[in-house]
mmCIF file with all atom_site columns, C-alpha atoms in Angstrom:
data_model
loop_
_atom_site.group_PDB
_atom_site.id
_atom_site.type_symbol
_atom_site.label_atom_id
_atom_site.label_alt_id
_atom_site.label_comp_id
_atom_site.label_asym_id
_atom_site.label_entity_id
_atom_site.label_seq_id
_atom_site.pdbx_PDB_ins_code
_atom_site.Cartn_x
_atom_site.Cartn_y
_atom_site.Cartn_z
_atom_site.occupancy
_atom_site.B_iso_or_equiv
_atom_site.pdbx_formal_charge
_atom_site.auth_seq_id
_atom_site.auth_comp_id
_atom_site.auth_asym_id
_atom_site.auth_atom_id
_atom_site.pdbx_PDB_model_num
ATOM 1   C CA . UNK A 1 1   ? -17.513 -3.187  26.034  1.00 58.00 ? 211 UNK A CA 1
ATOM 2   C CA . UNK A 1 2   ? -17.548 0.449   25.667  1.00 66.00 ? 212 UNK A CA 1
ATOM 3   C CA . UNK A 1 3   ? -13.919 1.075   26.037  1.00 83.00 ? 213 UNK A CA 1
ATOM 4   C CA . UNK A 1 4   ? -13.002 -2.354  23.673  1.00 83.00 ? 214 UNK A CA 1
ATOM 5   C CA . UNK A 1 5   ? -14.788 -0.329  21.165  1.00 83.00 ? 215 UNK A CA 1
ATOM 6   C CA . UNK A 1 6   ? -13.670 2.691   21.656  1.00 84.00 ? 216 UNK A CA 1
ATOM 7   C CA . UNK A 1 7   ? -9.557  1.252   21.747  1.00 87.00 ? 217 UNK A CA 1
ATOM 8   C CA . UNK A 1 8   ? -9.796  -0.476  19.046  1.00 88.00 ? 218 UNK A CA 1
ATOM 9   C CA . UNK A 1 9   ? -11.136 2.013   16.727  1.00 88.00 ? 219 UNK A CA 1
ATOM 10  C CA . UNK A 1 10  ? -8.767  4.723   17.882  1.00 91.00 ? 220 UNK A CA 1
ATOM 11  C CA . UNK A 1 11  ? -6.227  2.385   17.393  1.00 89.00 ? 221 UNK A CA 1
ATOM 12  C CA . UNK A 1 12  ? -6.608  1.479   14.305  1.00 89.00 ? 222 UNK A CA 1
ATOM 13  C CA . UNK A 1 13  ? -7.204  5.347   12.951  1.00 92.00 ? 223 UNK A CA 1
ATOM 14  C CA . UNK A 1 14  ? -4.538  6.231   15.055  1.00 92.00 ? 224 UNK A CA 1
ATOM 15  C CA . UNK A 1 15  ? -2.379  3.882   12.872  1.00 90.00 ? 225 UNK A CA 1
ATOM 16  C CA . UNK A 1 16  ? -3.439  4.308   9.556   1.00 88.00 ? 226 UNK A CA 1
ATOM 17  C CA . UNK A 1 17  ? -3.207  8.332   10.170  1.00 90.00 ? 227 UNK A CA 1
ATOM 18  C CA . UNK A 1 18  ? 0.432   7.776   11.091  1.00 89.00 ? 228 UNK A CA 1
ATOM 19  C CA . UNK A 1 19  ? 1.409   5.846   7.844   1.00 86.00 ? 229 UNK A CA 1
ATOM 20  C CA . UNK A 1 20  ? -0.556  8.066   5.855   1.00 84.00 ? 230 UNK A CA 1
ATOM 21  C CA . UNK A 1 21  ? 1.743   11.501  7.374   1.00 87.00 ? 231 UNK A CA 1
ATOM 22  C CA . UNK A 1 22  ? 4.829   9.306   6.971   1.00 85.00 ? 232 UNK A CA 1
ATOM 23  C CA . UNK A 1 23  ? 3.700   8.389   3.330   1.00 82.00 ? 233 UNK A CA 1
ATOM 24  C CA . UNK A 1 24  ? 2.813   11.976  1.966   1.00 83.00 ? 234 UNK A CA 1
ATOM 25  C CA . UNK A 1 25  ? 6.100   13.362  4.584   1.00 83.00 ? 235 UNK A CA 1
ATOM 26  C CA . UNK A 1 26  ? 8.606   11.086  3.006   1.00 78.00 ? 236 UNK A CA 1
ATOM 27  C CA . UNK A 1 27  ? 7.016   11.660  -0.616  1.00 81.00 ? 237 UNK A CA 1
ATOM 28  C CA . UNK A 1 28  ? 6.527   15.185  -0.846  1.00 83.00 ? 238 UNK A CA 1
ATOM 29  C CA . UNK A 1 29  ? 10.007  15.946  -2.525  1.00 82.00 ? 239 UNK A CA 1
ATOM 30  C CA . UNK A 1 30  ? 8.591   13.873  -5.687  1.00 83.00 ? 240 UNK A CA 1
ATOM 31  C CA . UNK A 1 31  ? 5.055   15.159  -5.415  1.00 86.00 ? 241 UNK A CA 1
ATOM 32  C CA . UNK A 1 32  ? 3.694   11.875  -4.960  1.00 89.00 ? 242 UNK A CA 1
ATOM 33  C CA . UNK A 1 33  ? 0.701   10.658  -3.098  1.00 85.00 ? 243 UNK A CA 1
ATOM 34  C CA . UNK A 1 34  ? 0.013   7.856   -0.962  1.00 82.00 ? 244 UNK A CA 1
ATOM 35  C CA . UNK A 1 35  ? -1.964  5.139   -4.071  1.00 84.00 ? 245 UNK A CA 1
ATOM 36  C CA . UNK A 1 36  ? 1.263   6.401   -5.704  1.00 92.00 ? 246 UNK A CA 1
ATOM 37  C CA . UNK A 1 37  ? 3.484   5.120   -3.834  1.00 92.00 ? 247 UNK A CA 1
ATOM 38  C CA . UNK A 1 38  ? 1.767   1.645   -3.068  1.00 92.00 ? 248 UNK A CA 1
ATOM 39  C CA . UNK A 1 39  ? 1.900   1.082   -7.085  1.00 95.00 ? 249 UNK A CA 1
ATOM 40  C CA . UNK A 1 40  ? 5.713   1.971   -7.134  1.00 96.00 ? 250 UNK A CA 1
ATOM 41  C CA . UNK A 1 41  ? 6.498   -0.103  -4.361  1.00 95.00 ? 251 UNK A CA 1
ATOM 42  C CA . UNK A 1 42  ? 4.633   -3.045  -6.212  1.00 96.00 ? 252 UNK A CA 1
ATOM 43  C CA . UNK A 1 43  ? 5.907   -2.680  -9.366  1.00 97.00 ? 253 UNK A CA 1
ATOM 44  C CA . UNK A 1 44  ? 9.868   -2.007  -7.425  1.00 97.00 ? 254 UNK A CA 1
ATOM 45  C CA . UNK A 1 45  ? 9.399   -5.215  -5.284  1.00 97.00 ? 255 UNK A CA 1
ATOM 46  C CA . UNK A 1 46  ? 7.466   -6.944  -7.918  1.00 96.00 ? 256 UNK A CA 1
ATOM 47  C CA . UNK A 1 47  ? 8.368   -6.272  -11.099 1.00 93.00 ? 257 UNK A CA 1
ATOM 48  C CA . UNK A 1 48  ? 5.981   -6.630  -14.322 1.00 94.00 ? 258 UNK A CA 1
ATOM 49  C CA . UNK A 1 49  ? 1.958   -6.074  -13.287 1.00 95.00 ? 259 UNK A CA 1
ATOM 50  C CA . UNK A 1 50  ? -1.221  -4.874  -14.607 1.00 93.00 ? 260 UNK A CA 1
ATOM 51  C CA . UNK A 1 51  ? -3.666  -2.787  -13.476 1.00 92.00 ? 261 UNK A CA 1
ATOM 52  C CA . UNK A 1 52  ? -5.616  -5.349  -12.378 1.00 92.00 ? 262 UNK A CA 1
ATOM 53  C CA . UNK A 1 53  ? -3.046  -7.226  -9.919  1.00 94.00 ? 263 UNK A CA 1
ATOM 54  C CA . UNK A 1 54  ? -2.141  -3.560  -8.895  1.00 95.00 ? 264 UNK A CA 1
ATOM 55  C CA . UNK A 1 55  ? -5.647  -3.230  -7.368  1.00 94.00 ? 265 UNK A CA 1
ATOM 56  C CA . UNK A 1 56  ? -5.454  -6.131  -5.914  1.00 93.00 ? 266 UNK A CA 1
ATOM 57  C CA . UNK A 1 57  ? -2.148  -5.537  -4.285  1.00 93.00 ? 267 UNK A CA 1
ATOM 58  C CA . UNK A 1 58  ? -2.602  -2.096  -2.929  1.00 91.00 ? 268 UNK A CA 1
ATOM 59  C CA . UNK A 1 59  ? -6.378  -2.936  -1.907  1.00 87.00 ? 269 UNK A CA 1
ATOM 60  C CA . UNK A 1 60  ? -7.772  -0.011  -4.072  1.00 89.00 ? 270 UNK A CA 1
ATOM 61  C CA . UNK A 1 61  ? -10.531 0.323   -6.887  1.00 89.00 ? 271 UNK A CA 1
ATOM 62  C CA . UNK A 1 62  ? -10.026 0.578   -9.777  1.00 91.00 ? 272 UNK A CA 1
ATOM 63  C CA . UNK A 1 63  ? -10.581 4.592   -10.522 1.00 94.00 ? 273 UNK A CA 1
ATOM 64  C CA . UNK A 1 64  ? -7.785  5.227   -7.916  1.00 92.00 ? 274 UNK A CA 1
ATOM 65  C CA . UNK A 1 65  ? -5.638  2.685   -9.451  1.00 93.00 ? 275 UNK A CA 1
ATOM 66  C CA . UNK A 1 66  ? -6.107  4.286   -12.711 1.00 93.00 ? 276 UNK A CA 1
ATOM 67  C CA . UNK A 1 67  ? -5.567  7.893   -11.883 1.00 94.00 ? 277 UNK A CA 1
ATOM 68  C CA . UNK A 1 68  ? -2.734  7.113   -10.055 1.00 94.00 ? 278 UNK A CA 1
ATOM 69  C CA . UNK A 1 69  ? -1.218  4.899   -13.170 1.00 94.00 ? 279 UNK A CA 1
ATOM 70  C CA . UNK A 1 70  ? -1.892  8.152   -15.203 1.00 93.00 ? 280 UNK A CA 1
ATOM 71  C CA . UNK A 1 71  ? -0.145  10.762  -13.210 1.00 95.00 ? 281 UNK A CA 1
ATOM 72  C CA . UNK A 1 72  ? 2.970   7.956   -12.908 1.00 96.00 ? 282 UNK A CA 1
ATOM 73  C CA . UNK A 1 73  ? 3.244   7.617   -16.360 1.00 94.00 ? 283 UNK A CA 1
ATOM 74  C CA . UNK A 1 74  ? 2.590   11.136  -17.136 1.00 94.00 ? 284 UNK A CA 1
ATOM 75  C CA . UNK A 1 75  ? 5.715   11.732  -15.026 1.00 95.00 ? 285 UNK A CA 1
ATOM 76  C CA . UNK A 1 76  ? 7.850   9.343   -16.190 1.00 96.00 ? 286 UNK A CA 1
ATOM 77  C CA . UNK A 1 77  ? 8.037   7.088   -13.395 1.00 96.00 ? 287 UNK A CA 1
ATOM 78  C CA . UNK A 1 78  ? 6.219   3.777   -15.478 1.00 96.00 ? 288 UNK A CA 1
ATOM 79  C CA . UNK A 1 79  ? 5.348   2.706   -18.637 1.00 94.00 ? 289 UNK A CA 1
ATOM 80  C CA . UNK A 1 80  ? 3.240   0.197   -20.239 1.00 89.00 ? 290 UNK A CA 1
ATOM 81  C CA . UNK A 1 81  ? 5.024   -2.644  -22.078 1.00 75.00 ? 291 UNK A CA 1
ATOM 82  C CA . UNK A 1 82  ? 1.984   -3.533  -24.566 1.00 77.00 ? 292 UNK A CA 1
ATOM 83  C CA . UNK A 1 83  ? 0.005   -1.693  -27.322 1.00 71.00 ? 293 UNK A CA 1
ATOM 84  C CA . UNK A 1 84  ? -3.227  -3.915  -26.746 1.00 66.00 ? 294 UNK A CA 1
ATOM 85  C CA . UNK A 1 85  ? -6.207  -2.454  -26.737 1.00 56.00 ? 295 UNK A CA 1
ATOM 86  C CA . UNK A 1 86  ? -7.136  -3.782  -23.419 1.00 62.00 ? 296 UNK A CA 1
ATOM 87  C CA . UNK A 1 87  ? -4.710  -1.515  -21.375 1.00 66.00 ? 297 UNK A CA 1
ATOM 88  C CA . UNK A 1 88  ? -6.238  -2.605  -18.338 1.00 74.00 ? 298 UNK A CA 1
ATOM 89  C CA . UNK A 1 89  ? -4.599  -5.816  -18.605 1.00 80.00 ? 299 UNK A CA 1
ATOM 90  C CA . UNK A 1 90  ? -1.360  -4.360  -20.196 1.00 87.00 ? 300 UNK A CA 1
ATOM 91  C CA . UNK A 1 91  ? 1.851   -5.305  -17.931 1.00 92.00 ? 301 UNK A CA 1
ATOM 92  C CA . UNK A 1 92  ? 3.077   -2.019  -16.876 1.00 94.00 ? 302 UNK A CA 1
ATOM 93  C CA . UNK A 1 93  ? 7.159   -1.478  -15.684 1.00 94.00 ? 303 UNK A CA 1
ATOM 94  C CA . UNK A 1 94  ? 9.045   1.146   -13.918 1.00 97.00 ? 304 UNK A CA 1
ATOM 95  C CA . UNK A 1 95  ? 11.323  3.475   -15.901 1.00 97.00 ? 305 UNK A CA 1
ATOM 96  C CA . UNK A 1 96  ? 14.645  4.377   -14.717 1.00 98.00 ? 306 UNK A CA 1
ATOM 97  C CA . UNK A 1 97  ? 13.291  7.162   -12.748 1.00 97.00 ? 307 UNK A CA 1
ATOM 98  C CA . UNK A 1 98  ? 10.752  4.929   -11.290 1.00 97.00 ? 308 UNK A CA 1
ATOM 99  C CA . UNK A 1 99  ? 13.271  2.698   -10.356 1.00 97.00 ? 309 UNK A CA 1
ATOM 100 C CA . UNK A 1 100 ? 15.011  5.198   -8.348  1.00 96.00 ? 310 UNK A CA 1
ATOM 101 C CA . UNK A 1 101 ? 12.171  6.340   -6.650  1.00 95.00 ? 311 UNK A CA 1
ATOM 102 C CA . UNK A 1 102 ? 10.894  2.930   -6.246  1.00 95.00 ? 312 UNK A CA 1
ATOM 103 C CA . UNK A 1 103 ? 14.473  1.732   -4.538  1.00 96.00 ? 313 UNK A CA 1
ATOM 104 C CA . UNK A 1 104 ? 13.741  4.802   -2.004  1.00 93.00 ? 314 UNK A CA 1
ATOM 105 C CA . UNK A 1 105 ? 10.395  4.000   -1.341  1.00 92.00 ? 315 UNK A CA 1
ATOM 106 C CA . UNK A 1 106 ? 11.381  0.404   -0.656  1.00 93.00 ? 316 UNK A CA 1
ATOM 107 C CA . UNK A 1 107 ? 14.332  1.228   1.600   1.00 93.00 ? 317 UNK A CA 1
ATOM 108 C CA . UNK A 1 108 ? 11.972  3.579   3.856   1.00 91.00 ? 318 UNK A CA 1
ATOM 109 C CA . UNK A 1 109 ? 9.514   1.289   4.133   1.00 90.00 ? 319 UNK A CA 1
ATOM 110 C CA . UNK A 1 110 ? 11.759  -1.339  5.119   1.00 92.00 ? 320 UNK A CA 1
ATOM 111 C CA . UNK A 1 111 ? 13.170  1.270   7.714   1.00 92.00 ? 321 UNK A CA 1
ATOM 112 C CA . UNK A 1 112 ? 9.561   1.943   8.858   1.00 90.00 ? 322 UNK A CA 1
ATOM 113 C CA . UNK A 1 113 ? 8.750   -1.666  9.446   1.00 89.00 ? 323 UNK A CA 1
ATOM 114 C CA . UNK A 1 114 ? 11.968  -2.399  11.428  1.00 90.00 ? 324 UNK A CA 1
ATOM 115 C CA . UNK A 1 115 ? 11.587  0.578   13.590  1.00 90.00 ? 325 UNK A CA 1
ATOM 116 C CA . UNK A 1 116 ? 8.207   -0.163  14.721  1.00 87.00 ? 326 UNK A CA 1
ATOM 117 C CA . UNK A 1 117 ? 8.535   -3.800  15.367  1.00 87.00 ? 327 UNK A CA 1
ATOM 118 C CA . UNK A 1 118 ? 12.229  -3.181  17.076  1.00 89.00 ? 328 UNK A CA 1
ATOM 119 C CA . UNK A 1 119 ? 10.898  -3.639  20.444  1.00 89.00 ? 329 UNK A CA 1
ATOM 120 C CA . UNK A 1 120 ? 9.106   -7.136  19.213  1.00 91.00 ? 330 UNK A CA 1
ATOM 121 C CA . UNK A 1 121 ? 10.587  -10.694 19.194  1.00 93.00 ? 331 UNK A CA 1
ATOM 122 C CA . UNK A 1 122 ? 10.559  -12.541 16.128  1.00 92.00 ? 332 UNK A CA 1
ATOM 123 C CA . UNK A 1 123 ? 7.824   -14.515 16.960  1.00 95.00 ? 333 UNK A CA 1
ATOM 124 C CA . UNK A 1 124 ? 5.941   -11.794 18.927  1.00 94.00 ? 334 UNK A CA 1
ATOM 125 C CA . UNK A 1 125 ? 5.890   -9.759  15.402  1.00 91.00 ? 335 UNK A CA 1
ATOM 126 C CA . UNK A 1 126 ? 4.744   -13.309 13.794  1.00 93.00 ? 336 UNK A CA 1
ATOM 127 C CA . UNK A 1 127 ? 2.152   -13.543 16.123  1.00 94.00 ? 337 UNK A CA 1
ATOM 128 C CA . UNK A 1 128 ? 0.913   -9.314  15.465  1.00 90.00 ? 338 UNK A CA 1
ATOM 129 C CA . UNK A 1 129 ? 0.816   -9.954  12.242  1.00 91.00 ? 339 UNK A CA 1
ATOM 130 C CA . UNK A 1 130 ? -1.102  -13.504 12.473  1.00 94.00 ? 340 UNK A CA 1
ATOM 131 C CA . UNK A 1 131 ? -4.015  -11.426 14.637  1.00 92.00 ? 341 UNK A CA 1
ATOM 132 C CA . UNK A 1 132 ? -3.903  -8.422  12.266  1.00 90.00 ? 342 UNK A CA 1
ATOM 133 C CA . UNK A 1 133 ? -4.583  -10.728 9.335   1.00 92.00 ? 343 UNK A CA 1
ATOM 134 C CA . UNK A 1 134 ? -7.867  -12.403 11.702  1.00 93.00 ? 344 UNK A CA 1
ATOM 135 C CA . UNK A 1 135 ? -8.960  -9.632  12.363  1.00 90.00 ? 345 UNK A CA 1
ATOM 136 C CA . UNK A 1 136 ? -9.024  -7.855  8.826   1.00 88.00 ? 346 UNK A CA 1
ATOM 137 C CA . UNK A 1 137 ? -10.576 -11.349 7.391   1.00 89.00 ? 347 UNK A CA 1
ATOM 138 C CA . UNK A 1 138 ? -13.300 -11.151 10.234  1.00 90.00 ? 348 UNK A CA 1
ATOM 139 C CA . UNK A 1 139 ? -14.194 -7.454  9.382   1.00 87.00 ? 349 UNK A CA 1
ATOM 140 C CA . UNK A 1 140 ? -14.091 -8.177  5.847   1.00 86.00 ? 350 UNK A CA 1
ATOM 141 C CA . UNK A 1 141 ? -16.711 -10.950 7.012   1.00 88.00 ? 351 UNK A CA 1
ATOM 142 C CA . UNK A 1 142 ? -18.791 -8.547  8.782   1.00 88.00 ? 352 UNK A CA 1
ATOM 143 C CA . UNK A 1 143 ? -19.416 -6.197  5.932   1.00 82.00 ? 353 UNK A CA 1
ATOM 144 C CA . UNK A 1 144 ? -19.958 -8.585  3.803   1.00 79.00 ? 354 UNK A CA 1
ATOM 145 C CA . UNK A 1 145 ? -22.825 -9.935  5.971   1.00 69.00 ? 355 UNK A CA 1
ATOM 146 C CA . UNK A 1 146 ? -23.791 -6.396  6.550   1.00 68.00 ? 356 UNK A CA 1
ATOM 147 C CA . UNK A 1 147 ? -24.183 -5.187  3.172   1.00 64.00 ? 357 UNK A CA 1
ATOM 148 C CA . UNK A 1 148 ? -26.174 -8.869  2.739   1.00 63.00 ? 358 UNK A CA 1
ATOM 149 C CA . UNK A 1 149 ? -28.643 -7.731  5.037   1.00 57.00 ? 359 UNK A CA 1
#
């Protein structure tokens, strides 16, 4: 049981560490960060969102969401496409720049994601995924019955 625990944890660190360095490696020439790069790769692959269904997509709250939006558009990599007063819910775009950096961003992650599952069969990478996605929902369970308690 010990050594379940134990391999699964450092697995899973051992994985997010590793697309964290390849994040802040690849971005460091635009003096991006990693929430940075999640919203440009949304909007990129996307198109038109909010702040909102930013959140949602890059599973952040909603202060990194917003800081991040701020330094983008401070930089001239987004803008927002409304004057309401609820900017929160304002559809927000890339700019040419953003666009650019967004097509880069997309390319390498592309790259990334081939180059890790390039020893995998189609269906053995279907099947990865499929148990990734149970076993985020059953943590996700776990805290919420957790934090219940």
């Amino acid at each position: 049981m010990k050594e379940r625990f134990e391999t699964f944890t450092v697995l899973i660190a051992k994985i997010s560490r590793n697309i964290r360095k390849i994040k802040n490696r690849e971005m460091a020439e635009y003096g991006l960060r990693s929430s940075h790069i999640s919203c440009l790769y949304y909007l990129y692959s996307e198109g038109l969102l909010t702040a909102t269904e930013l959140c949602e997509r890059c599973e952040e709250d909603k202060a990194t969401i917003s800081r991040s939006l701020v330094y983008l558009e401070e930089n001239d990599y987004i803008k927002c496409e409304s004057k309401l007063a609820k900017r929160y819910k304002s559809p927000l775009s890339l700019t040419e720049k953003g666009k650019d950096v967004g097509k880069k961003i997309s390319d390498k992650i592309n790259y990334v994601l081939d180059e890790v599952c390039n020893g995998l069969t189609e269906e053995e990478r279907t099947e990865f995924y499929r148990c990734l996605n149970t076993v985020s929902d059953s943590l996700e369970q776990c805290t919420q019955g957790i934090e219940s308690k």
